Amino acid sequence: MTAIDRYLSNLRSLLTKLSRNHESLEAAAQLIAKSIAKNGLIHLFGTGHSHILAEEMFYRAGGLGAVNPILEEDLMLHISASGSTEFERRADLADQILEKQSINANDVFILISNSGGNSLVEAIANRIKNQGIPIIAITSLEHANSPLARTSGIKLHELADIVLDNLGTVGDASVSFPNSEIVTGPTSSVIGTAIINALASRAVEILLINGIEPEVFSSSNTKRGDEKNIELINKLKKQIRIL
């Protein structure tokens, strides 16, 4: 098998394992549905490549409307990729970031960190937890609990109400090569995206079963897509500032 075959095989194996984590996925989807039923928002935060999952759930064709991604440029990759690594280790930024958000008692936070050990994510988790707002964590438990992890303090999964394991290996990369120390083929983004969209789909299903029509974005590239989305944006704009 080539590295392509091995990488795709790794993903298939992880997706199969993920489907067996039904209890935790169901609990997270129920929490999201309950929040939306009470007019709450689903806030998402991740640093580095983890912020991609916050974007994945936001303003997405077929995606939930009540989603607020917390996107800080210094923590993303387009300003300074190496700088984002430094910023994600600064716990002192937590208050500054959260003060910009409209957070209420019926909301839910999804915090994403493959390593689960970055100081800023931990600080945000602590502050949200102190407000009594439930936290769903998406993380790699294997990495977080490994002696090879960079940090050894409190990890994200220890602060969360529900933990969704992305099942990734230490360091995320999954494809190794004979006679080389190189490892490639990270899995956290693909599995994380599957988790995010599975949760959104199940939350919609739960709401419909309970007679609630959830707000969901349409594709702007379909007839009446723009019209439907503009109506939804106008409704949510006060709560979600970046719409």
Coordinates of N, CA and C in Angstrom, one line a residue:
M1 N 0.8 -1.2 0.0 CA 0.0 0.0 0.0 C 0.9 1.3 0.0
T2 N 0.4 2.3 -0.7 CA 1.1 3.5 -0.7 C 0.7 4.3 0.6
A3 N 1.3 5.5 0.8 CA 1.0 6.3 1.9 C -0.5 6.8 1.8
I4 N -0.9 7.0 0.5 CA -2.3 7.4 0.3 C -3.3 6.3 0.9
D5 N -3.0 5.1 0.5 CA -3.9 4.0 1.0 C -3.8 3.9 2.5
R6 N -2.6 4.0 3.1 CA -2.5 3.9 4.5 C -3.2 5.0 5.3
Y7 N -3.1 6.2 4.7 CA -3.8 7.3 5.4 C -5.3 7.2 5.3
L8 N -5.8 6.8 4.2 CA -7.3 6.7 4.0 C -7.7 5.5 4.9
S9 N -6.9 4.5 5.0 CA -7.3 3.3 5.8 C -7.3 3.7 7.3
N10 N -6.4 4.6 7.7 CA -6.3 5.1 9.1 C -7.6 5.9 9.4
L11 N -8.0 6.7 8.4 CA -9.2 7.5 8.6 C -10.5 6.6 8.7
R12 N -10.6 5.6 7.9 CA -11.7 4.7 7.9 C -11.8 4.0 9.3
S13 N -10.6 3.6 9.7 CA -10.6 2.9 11.0 C -11.0 3.8 12.2
L14 N -10.6 5.1 12.1 CA -10.9 6.0 13.2 C -12.4 6.4 13.1
L15 N -13.0 6.5 11.9 CA -14.4 6.8 11.8 C -15.3 5.6 12.3
T16 N -14.8 4.4 12.1 CA -15.5 3.3 12.6 C -15.5 3.3 14.1
K17 N -14.3 3.5 14.7 CA -14.2 3.6 16.2 C -15.0 4.8 16.7
L18 N -15.1 5.9 16.0 CA -15.8 7.0 16.4 C -17.3 6.7 16.5
S19 N -17.8 5.9 15.6 CA -19.3 5.6 15.6 C -19.6 4.7 16.8
R20 N -18.6 4.1 17.4 CA -18.9 3.3 18.6 C -19.0 4.2 19.9
N21 N -18.5 5.4 19.8 CA -18.6 6.3 20.9 C -20.0 7.0 21.0
H22 N -21.0 6.2 20.8 CA -22.4 6.8 20.6 C -22.9 7.5 21.8
E23 N -22.5 7.0 23.0 CA -23.1 7.6 24.2 C -22.6 9.0 24.4
S24 N -21.3 9.3 24.2 CA -20.8 10.7 24.4 C -21.3 11.6 23.3
L25 N -21.3 11.1 22.1 CA -21.8 11.9 21.0 C -23.3 12.3 21.2
E26 N -24.1 11.3 21.6 CA -25.5 11.5 21.9 C -25.7 12.6 23.0
A27 N -24.9 12.4 24.1 CA -25.0 13.4 25.2 C -24.7 14.8 24.7
A28 N -23.7 14.9 23.9 CA -23.3 16.3 23.4 C -24.4 16.8 22.5
A29 N -25.0 16.0 21.6 CA -26.0 16.5 20.7 C -27.3 16.9 21.5
Q30 N -27.6 16.1 22.5 CA -28.7 16.5 23.4 C -28.5 17.8 24.1
L31 N -27.3 18.1 24.5 CA -26.9 19.3 25.2 C -27.1 20.5 24.2
I32 N -26.6 20.3 23.0 CA -26.7 21.3 21.9 C -28.2 21.6 21.6
A33 N -29.0 20.5 21.4 CA -30.4 20.7 21.1 C -31.1 21.4 22.2
K34 N -30.8 21.1 23.5 CA -31.4 21.7 24.6 C -31.1 23.2 24.7
S35 N -29.9 23.6 24.4 CA -29.5 25.0 24.3 C -30.3 25.7 23.2
I36 N -30.3 25.2 22.1 CA -31.0 25.9 21.0 C -32.5 26.0 21.2
A37 N -33.1 25.0 21.9 CA -34.5 25.0 22.2 C -34.8 26.2 23.2
K38 N -33.8 26.6 23.9 CA -33.9 27.7 24.9 C -33.3 29.0 24.4
N39 N -33.2 29.1 23.0 CA -32.6 30.2 22.4 C -31.2 30.5 22.8
G40 N -30.4 29.5 23.1 CA -29.0 29.7 23.4 C -28.1 29.6 22.2
L41 N -26.9 29.9 22.4 CA -25.9 29.9 21.3 C -24.9 28.8 21.6
I42 N -24.4 28.2 20.5 CA -23.3 27.3 20.6 C -22.0 28.0 20.2
H43 N -21.1 28.2 21.2 CA -19.9 28.9 21.0 C -18.8 27.9 20.8
L44 N -17.9 28.2 19.8 CA -16.8 27.3 19.6 C -15.5 28.1 19.6
F45 N -14.5 27.4 20.2 CA -13.2 28.1 20.3 C -12.1 27.0 20.2
G46 N -11.1 27.3 19.3 CA -9.9 26.5 19.2 C -8.8 27.3 18.7
T47 N -7.6 26.9 18.9 CA -6.4 27.7 18.5 C -5.7 26.9 17.4
G48 N -4.8 27.6 16.6 CA -4.1 26.9 15.5 C -5.1 26.3 14.6
H49 N -4.8 25.0 14.2 CA -5.6 24.3 13.2 C -7.0 24.0 13.8
S50 N -7.1 24.0 15.1 CA -8.4 23.6 15.8 C -9.4 24.7 15.5
H51 N -9.0 25.9 15.2 CA -10.0 26.9 14.9 C -10.8 26.6 13.6
I52 N -10.2 25.7 12.8 CA -10.9 25.3 11.5 C -12.3 24.6 11.9
L53 N -12.3 23.9 13.0 CA -13.6 23.2 13.4 C -14.6 24.2 13.8
A54 N -14.2 25.4 14.4 CA -15.1 26.4 14.8 C -15.7 27.0 13.5
E55 N -14.9 27.2 12.5 CA -15.4 27.7 11.2 C -16.3 26.7 10.5
E56 N -16.0 25.4 10.6 CA -16.7 24.4 10.0 C -18.2 24.4 10.4
M57 N -18.5 24.7 11.6 CA -19.9 24.6 12.1 C -20.6 25.9 11.9
F58 N -19.9 27.0 11.4 CA -20.5 28.3 11.3 C -20.8 28.7 9.9
Y59 N -22.0 29.3 9.7 CA -22.4 29.9 8.4 C -22.2 28.8 7.3
R60 N -22.7 27.6 7.6 CA -22.4 26.5 6.7 C -23.7 26.0 6.1
A61 N -23.7 25.7 4.8 CA -24.9 25.1 4.1 C -25.2 23.9 4.9
G62 N -26.4 23.8 5.4 CA -26.9 22.7 6.2 C -26.4 22.7 7.6
G63 N -25.9 23.8 8.0 CA -25.4 24.0 9.4 C -26.3 24.8 10.3
L64 N -26.2 24.6 11.5 CA -27.0 25.3 12.5 C -26.8 26.8 12.4
G65 N -27.9 27.6 12.7 CA -27.8 29.0 12.7 C -27.2 29.6 14.0
A66 N -27.6 29.0 15.1 CA -27.2 29.5 16.4 C -25.8 29.1 16.8
V67 N -24.8 29.5 16.0 CA -23.4 29.1 16.2 C -22.6 30.3 16.2
N68 N -21.8 30.5 17.2 CA -20.9 31.6 17.3 C -19.4 31.2 17.5
P69 N -18.6 31.2 16.4 CA -17.2 30.8 16.4 C -16.4 32.0 17.0
I70 N -15.6 31.7 17.9 CA -14.7 32.8 18.5 C -13.4 32.7 17.7
L71 N -13.2 33.7 16.8 CA -12.1 33.6 15.9 C -11.2 34.8 16.2
E72 N -10.0 34.6 16.7 CA -9.1 35.6 17.0 C -7.9 35.5 16.1
E73 N -7.6 36.6 15.3 CA -6.6 36.5 14.3 C -5.2 36.1 14.8
D74 N -4.9 36.5 16.0 CA -3.5 36.2 16.5 C -3.4 34.7 16.8
L75 N -4.5 34.0 16.9 CA -4.5 32.6 17.2 C -4.7 31.7 16.0
M76 N -4.9 32.4 14.8 CA -5.1 31.7 13.6 C -3.8 31.6 12.9
L77 N -3.7 31.3 11.6 CA -2.5 31.1 10.9 C -2.1 32.1 9.9
H78 N -3.0 33.0 9.5 CA -2.8 33.8 8.4 C -2.0 35.1 8.7
I79 N -1.9 35.4 10.0 CA -1.1 36.6 10.4 C 0.3 36.2 10.7
S80 N 0.5 35.2 11.6 CA 1.8 34.6 11.8 C 1.6 33.2 12.4
A81 N 1.9 32.2 11.6 CA 1.7 30.8 12.0 C 2.5 30.5 13.3
S82 N 3.7 30.9 13.3 CA 4.6 30.6 14.5 C 4.1 31.5 15.7
G83 N 3.6 32.7 15.4 CA 3.1 33.6 16.4 C 1.9 33.0 17.1
S84 N 1.1 32.3 16.4 CA -0.1 31.7 16.9 C 0.2 30.7 18.0
T85 N 1.3 30.0 17.9 CA 1.7 29.0 18.9 C 2.1 29.7 20.2
E86 N 2.7 30.9 20.1 CA 3.0 31.7 21.3 C 1.7 32.2 22.0
F87 N 0.8 32.7 21.2 CA -0.4 33.2 21.7 C -1.3 32.2 22.4
E88 N -1.3 31.0 21.9 CA -2.1 29.9 22.5 C -1.6 29.5 23.8
R89 N -0.4 29.9 24.2 CA 0.1 29.6 25.5 C 0.0 30.7 26.5
R90 N -0.8 31.7 26.1 CA -1.0 32.9 27.0 C -2.3 32.9 27.7
A91 N -2.4 32.4 28.9 CA -3.6 32.3 29.6 C -4.2 33.7 29.9
D92 N -3.3 34.7 30.0 CA -3.8 36.1 30.3 C -4.7 36.7 29.2
L93 N -4.8 36.0 28.1 CA -5.7 36.6 27.0 C -7.2 36.1 27.2
A94 N -7.4 35.2 28.1 CA -8.8 34.6 28.2 C -9.9 35.6 28.4
D95 N -9.7 36.5 29.4 CA -10.7 37.5 29.7 C -10.9 38.4 28.6
Q96 N -9.9 38.8 28.0 CA -10.0 39.8 26.8 C -10.8 39.2 25.7
I97 N -10.6 37.9 25.4 CA -11.3 37.2 24.4 C -12.8 37.0 24.7
L98 N -13.1 36.6 25.9 CA -14.4 36.3 26.3 C -15.3 37.6 26.5
E99 N -14.6 38.7 26.9 CA -15.4 39.9 27.0 C -16.0 40.4 25.7
K100 N -15.5 40.0 24.6 CA -16.0 40.4 23.3 C -17.3 39.6 22.9
Q101 N -17.6 38.6 23.7 CA -18.7 37.7 23.3 C -19.9 37.9 24.1
S102 N -21.1 37.6 23.5 CA -22.3 37.7 24.2 C -22.7 36.3 24.7
I103 N -22.4 36.0 26.0 CA -22.5 34.7 26.6 C -23.7 34.7 27.6
N104 N -24.6 33.7 27.5 CA -25.7 33.6 28.4 C -25.9 32.2 29.0
A105 N -26.7 32.1 30.0 CA -26.8 30.9 30.8 C -27.3 29.7 30.0
N106 N -28.0 29.9 28.9 CA -28.5 28.8 28.1 C -27.5 28.3 27.0
D107 N -26.4 28.9 27.0 CA -25.4 28.6 25.9 C -24.6 27.4 26.2
V108 N -23.9 26.9 25.2 CA -23.0 25.8 25.3 C -21.7 26.1 24.7
F109 N -20.5 25.7 25.3 CA -19.2 25.9 24.7 C -18.7 24.6 24.2
I110 N -18.2 24.7 22.9 CA -17.4 23.6 22.4 C -15.9 24.1 22.3
L111 N -15.1 23.5 23.1 CA -13.6 23.8 23.1 C -12.9 22.7 22.4
I112 N -12.0 23.1 21.5 CA -11.3 22.2 20.6 C -9.8 22.3 20.8
S113 N -9.1 21.3 21.2 CA -7.7 21.3 21.3 C -7.2 19.9 21.2
N114 N -6.4 19.6 20.2 CA -5.9 18.2 20.0 C -5.1 17.8 21.1
S115 N -4.2 18.6 21.6 CA -3.3 18.2 22.7 C -4.0 18.4 24.0
G116 N -5.0 19.3 24.1 CA -5.7 19.5 25.4 C -4.8 20.2 26.4
G117 N -3.6 20.7 26.0 CA -2.7 21.2 27.0 C -2.3 22.7 26.8
N118 N -2.9 23.4 25.9 CA -2.6 24.8 25.8 C -3.2 25.7 26.8
S119 N -2.4 26.6 27.4 CA -2.8 27.4 28.5 C -4.0 28.2 28.3
L120 N -4.1 28.8 27.1 CA -5.2 29.7 26.8 C -6.6 28.9 26.8
V121 N -6.6 27.8 26.2 CA -7.8 27.0 26.1 C -8.2 26.5 27.5
E122 N -7.2 26.2 28.3 CA -7.5 25.8 29.7 C -8.0 27.0 30.5
A123 N -7.5 28.2 30.3 CA -8.0 29.4 31.0 C -9.4 29.7 30.6
I124 N -9.7 29.6 29.3 CA -11.1 29.8 28.9 C -12.0 28.8 29.5
A125 N -11.6 27.5 29.5 CA -12.4 26.5 30.1 C -12.7 26.8 31.5
N126 N -11.7 27.2 32.3 CA -12.0 27.5 33.7 C -13.0 28.6 33.9
R127 N -12.9 29.7 33.1 CA -13.8 30.8 33.2 C -15.2 30.4 32.8
I128 N -15.3 29.6 31.8 CA -16.7 29.2 31.4 C -17.3 28.3 32.4
K129 N -16.5 27.4 32.9 CA -16.9 26.4 33.9 C -17.4 27.2 35.2
N130 N -16.7 28.2 35.6 CA -17.1 29.0 36.7 C -18.4 29.8 36.5
Q131 N -18.8 30.0 35.3 CA -20.1 30.6 35.0 C -21.2 29.6 34.9
G132 N -20.9 28.3 35.1 CA -21.9 27.3 35.0 C -22.4 26.9 33.7
I133 N -21.6 27.3 32.6 CA -22.0 27.0 31.3 C -21.3 25.6 30.9
P134 N -22.1 24.7 30.3 CA -21.5 23.4 30.0 C -20.5 23.5 28.9
I135 N -19.5 22.6 29.0 CA -18.4 22.5 28.0 C -18.3 21.2 27.4
I136 N -18.3 21.2 26.1 CA -18.0 20.0 25.3 C -16.6 20.1 24.8
A137 N -15.7 19.1 25.1 CA -14.3 19.2 24.6 C -14.1 18.2 23.5
I138 N -13.4 18.6 22.4 CA -13.0 17.7 21.4 C -11.5 17.7 21.4
T139 N -10.9 16.5 21.7 CA -9.5 16.5 22.0 C -9.0 15.0 21.8
S140 N -7.7 14.9 21.8 CA -7.1 13.5 21.7 C -6.7 13.1 23.1
L141 N -7.4 12.1 23.6 CA -7.1 11.6 25.0 C -5.8 10.9 25.0
E142 N -5.4 10.3 23.9 CA -4.1 9.6 23.8 C -3.0 10.6 24.0
H143 N -3.1 11.7 23.3 CA -2.1 12.7 23.3 C -2.1 13.4 24.7
A144 N -3.2 13.8 25.2 CA -3.3 14.5 26.5 C -2.8 13.7 27.6
N145 N -2.9 12.4 27.6 CA -2.5 11.5 28.7 C -1.1 10.9 28.5
S146 N -0.4 11.3 27.4 CA 0.9 10.7 27.1 C 2.0 11.4 27.8
P147 N 3.0 10.7 28.3 CA 4.2 11.3 28.9 C 5.0 12.1 27.9
L148 N 4.7 11.9 26.6 CA 5.4 12.7 25.5 C 4.8 14.1 25.3
A149 N 3.6 14.3 25.9 CA 2.9 15.6 25.8 C 3.8 16.7 26.3
R150 N 3.7 17.9 25.7 CA 4.6 19.0 26.1 C 4.3 19.5 27.5
T151 N 3.1 19.5 27.9 CA 2.7 20.0 29.2 C 2.1 18.9 30.1
S152 N 2.2 19.0 31.4 CA 1.7 18.0 32.3 C 0.7 18.5 33.3
G153 N 0.2 19.7 33.1 CA -0.8 20.2 34.1 C -2.2 19.7 33.8
I154 N -3.2 20.5 34.2 CA -4.6 20.2 34.0 C -4.8 20.3 32.5
K155 N -5.6 19.3 32.0 CA -5.9 19.2 30.6 C -7.3 19.5 30.3
L156 N -7.6 19.9 29.1 CA -9.0 20.3 28.7 C -10.0 19.3 29.1
H157 N -9.7 18.0 28.9 CA -10.8 17.0 29.1 C -11.1 16.9 30.6
E158 N -10.2 17.3 31.5 CA -10.5 17.3 32.9 C -11.4 18.4 33.3
L159 N -11.6 19.4 32.5 CA -12.5 20.5 32.8 C -13.8 20.5 32.1
A160 N -14.0 19.5 31.2 CA -15.2 19.5 30.3 C -16.3 18.7 31.0
D161 N -17.5 19.0 30.6 CA -18.7 18.2 31.0 C -18.8 16.9 30.2
I162 N -18.6 17.1 28.9 CA -18.6 16.0 27.9 C -17.3 16.0 27.1
V163 N -16.7 14.8 27.0 CA -15.4 14.7 26.3 C -15.6 13.9 25.0
L164 N -15.3 14.4 23.9 CA -15.4 13.7 22.6 C -13.9 13.5 22.1
D165 N -13.5 12.2 22.2 CA -12.1 11.9 21.8 C -12.0 11.8 20.3
N166 N -11.1 12.5 19.7 CA -10.9 12.4 18.3 C -10.1 11.2 17.9
L167 N -9.6 10.5 18.9 CA -9.0 9.2 18.7 C -7.6 9.3 18.0
G168 N -7.1 10.5 18.0 CA -5.8 10.7 17.3 C -4.6 10.2 18.2
T169 N -3.5 9.9 17.5 CA -2.3 9.4 18.2 C -1.5 10.6 18.7
V170 N -0.5 10.4 19.5 CA 0.4 11.4 20.0 C 1.0 12.2 18.8
G171 N 0.9 13.5 18.8 CA 1.4 14.3 17.7 C 0.5 14.4 16.5
D172 N -0.6 13.7 16.5 CA -1.6 13.8 15.4 C -1.3 13.0 14.1
A173 N -0.1 13.0 13.7 CA 0.2 12.4 12.4 C 0.2 10.9 12.5
S174 N -0.3 10.2 11.4 CA -0.6 8.8 11.5 C 0.1 7.9 10.5
V175 N 0.9 8.5 9.6 CA 1.5 7.7 8.6 C 3.0 7.8 8.8
S176 N 3.6 6.6 9.1 CA 5.1 6.6 9.2 C 5.7 5.9 8.0
F177 N 7.1 6.0 8.0 CA 7.8 5.4 6.8 C 9.0 4.6 7.3
P178 N 9.3 3.5 6.6 CA 10.5 2.7 7.0 C 11.8 3.5 6.9
N179 N 12.6 3.3 7.9 CA 13.9 3.9 8.0 C 13.9 5.4 8.0
S180 N 12.8 6.0 8.6 CA 12.7 7.4 8.7 C 12.0 7.8 9.9
E181 N 12.3 8.9 10.5 CA 11.6 9.4 11.7 C 10.4 10.3 11.3
I182 N 10.3 10.5 10.0 CA 9.2 11.4 9.5 C 7.8 10.7 9.7
V183 N 6.9 11.5 10.2 CA 5.5 11.0 10.3 C 4.6 12.1 9.8
T184 N 3.6 11.7 9.0 CA 2.7 12.6 8.3 C 1.3 12.1 8.4
G185 N 0.4 12.8 7.7 CA -1.0 12.4 7.7 C -1.8 12.6 9.0
P186 N -1.9 13.9 9.5 CA -2.7 14.2 10.7 C -4.2 13.8 10.5
T187 N -4.8 13.5 11.6 CA -6.2 13.0 11.5 C -7.2 13.9 12.2
S188 N -6.7 14.8 13.1 CA -7.6 15.5 14.0 C -8.6 16.4 13.2
S189 N -8.2 17.0 12.1 CA -9.2 17.9 11.4 C -10.3 17.1 10.7
V190 N -10.0 15.9 10.1 CA -11.0 15.1 9.5 C -12.0 14.5 10.5
I191 N -11.4 13.9 11.5 CA -12.3 13.3 12.6 C -13.1 14.4 13.3
G192 N -12.4 15.5 13.6 CA -13.1 16.6 14.2 C -14.3 17.2 13.4
T193 N -14.1 17.3 12.1 CA -15.1 17.7 11.2 C -16.3 16.7 11.2
A194 N -16.0 15.5 11.2 CA -17.0 14.4 11.3 C -17.8 14.6 12.6
I195 N -17.1 14.8 13.7 CA -17.8 15.0 15.0 C -18.7 16.2 15.0
I196 N -18.2 17.3 14.5 CA -19.0 18.6 14.5 C -20.3 18.4 13.7
N197 N -20.2 17.8 12.5 CA -21.3 17.7 11.6 C -22.3 16.6 12.1
A198 N -21.8 15.5 12.8 CA -22.6 14.5 13.4 C -23.4 15.1 14.5
L199 N -22.8 16.0 15.3 CA -23.5 16.6 16.4 C -24.6 17.6 15.9
A200 N -24.3 18.3 14.9 CA -25.3 19.3 14.3 C -26.5 18.5 13.7
S201 N -26.2 17.4 13.0 CA -27.3 16.7 12.4 C -28.2 16.0 13.4
R202 N -27.6 15.5 14.5 CA -28.4 14.8 15.5 C -29.1 15.9 16.3
A203 N -28.5 17.0 16.6 CA -29.3 18.1 17.3 C -30.5 18.5 16.5
V204 N -30.4 18.7 15.2 CA -31.5 19.0 14.3 C -32.6 17.9 14.5
E205 N -32.2 16.7 14.4 CA -33.1 15.6 14.5 C -33.9 15.6 15.9
I206 N -33.1 15.9 16.9 CA -33.8 15.9 18.3 C -34.8 17.0 18.3
L207 N -34.4 18.2 17.8 CA -35.3 19.3 17.8 C -36.6 19.1 17.0
L208 N -36.4 18.5 15.9 CA -37.6 18.2 15.0 C -38.5 17.2 15.7
I209 N -37.9 16.2 16.3 CA -38.7 15.2 17.1 C -39.6 15.8 18.1
N210 N -39.0 16.9 18.7 CA -39.7 17.6 19.8 C -40.5 18.8 19.3
G211 N -40.8 18.8 18.0 CA -41.7 19.8 17.4 C -41.1 21.2 17.2
I212 N -39.8 21.3 17.2 CA -39.1 22.6 17.1 C -38.4 22.6 15.7
E213 N -38.6 23.6 14.9 CA -38.0 23.8 13.6 C -36.7 24.6 13.8
P214 N -35.6 24.0 13.8 CA -34.3 24.7 14.1 C -33.9 25.6 12.9
E215 N -33.2 26.6 13.2 CA -32.7 27.5 12.1 C -31.4 26.9 11.5
V216 N -31.5 26.7 10.2 CA -30.4 26.1 9.5 C -30.1 26.9 8.2
F217 N -28.8 27.1 8.0 CA -28.4 27.8 6.8 C -28.6 27.0 5.5
S218 N -29.0 27.6 4.4 CA -29.1 27.0 3.1 C -27.8 27.3 2.3
S219 N -27.6 26.6 1.2 CA -26.6 26.9 0.3 C -26.9 28.2 -0.5
S220 N -26.0 29.1 -0.5 CA -26.2 30.4 -1.2 C -26.2 30.2 -2.7
N221 N -25.8 29.0 -3.1 CA -25.7 28.7 -4.5 C -26.9 27.9 -5.0
T222 N -28.0 28.0 -4.3 CA -29.2 27.4 -4.7 C -30.3 28.5 -4.8
K223 N -31.4 28.2 -5.5 CA -32.5 29.1 -5.7 C -33.1 29.4 -4.3
R224 N -33.3 30.7 -4.0 CA -33.8 31.2 -2.7 C -32.8 31.0 -1.6
G225 N -31.6 30.5 -1.9 CA -30.6 30.3 -0.8 C -30.3 31.6 -0.1
D226 N -30.0 32.6 -1.0 CA -29.6 34.0 -0.4 C -30.8 34.5 0.4
E227 N -32.0 34.4 -0.1 CA -33.1 35.0 0.5 C -33.3 34.4 1.9
K228 N -33.2 33.1 2.0 CA -33.4 32.4 3.3 C -32.3 32.8 4.3
N229 N -31.1 32.8 3.8 CA -29.9 33.1 4.6 C -29.9 34.6 5.1
I230 N -30.3 35.5 4.3 CA -30.4 36.9 4.7 C -31.5 37.1 5.9
E231 N -32.5 36.4 5.7 CA -33.6 36.4 6.8 C -33.0 35.9 8.1
L232 N -32.3 34.8 8.0 CA -31.7 34.2 9.2 C -30.6 35.1 9.8
I233 N -29.8 35.7 8.9 CA -28.7 36.6 9.4 C -29.3 37.8 10.1
N234 N -30.3 38.3 9.6 CA -31.0 39.5 10.2 C -31.5 39.1 11.6
K235 N -32.0 37.9 11.7 CA -32.5 37.5 13.0 C -31.4 37.3 14.1
L236 N -30.2 36.8 13.6 CA -29.2 36.4 14.6 C -28.1 37.4 14.7
K237 N -28.1 38.4 13.9 CA -26.9 39.4 13.9 C -26.6 40.0 15.2
K238 N -27.6 40.3 16.0 CA -27.4 41.0 17.3 C -26.6 40.0 18.3
Q239 N -26.9 38.7 18.1 CA -26.2 37.8 19.0 C -24.9 37.3 18.5
I240 N -24.7 37.2 17.2 CA -23.5 36.7 16.6 C -22.9 37.9 15.8
R241 N -21.9 38.5 16.3 CA -21.4 39.8 15.8 C -20.7 39.6 14.4
I242 N -20.2 38.5 14.1 CA -19.4 38.3 12.9 C -20.3 37.8 11.7
L243 N -21.6 37.7 11.9 CA -22.4 37.3 10.7 C -22.5 38.4 9.7

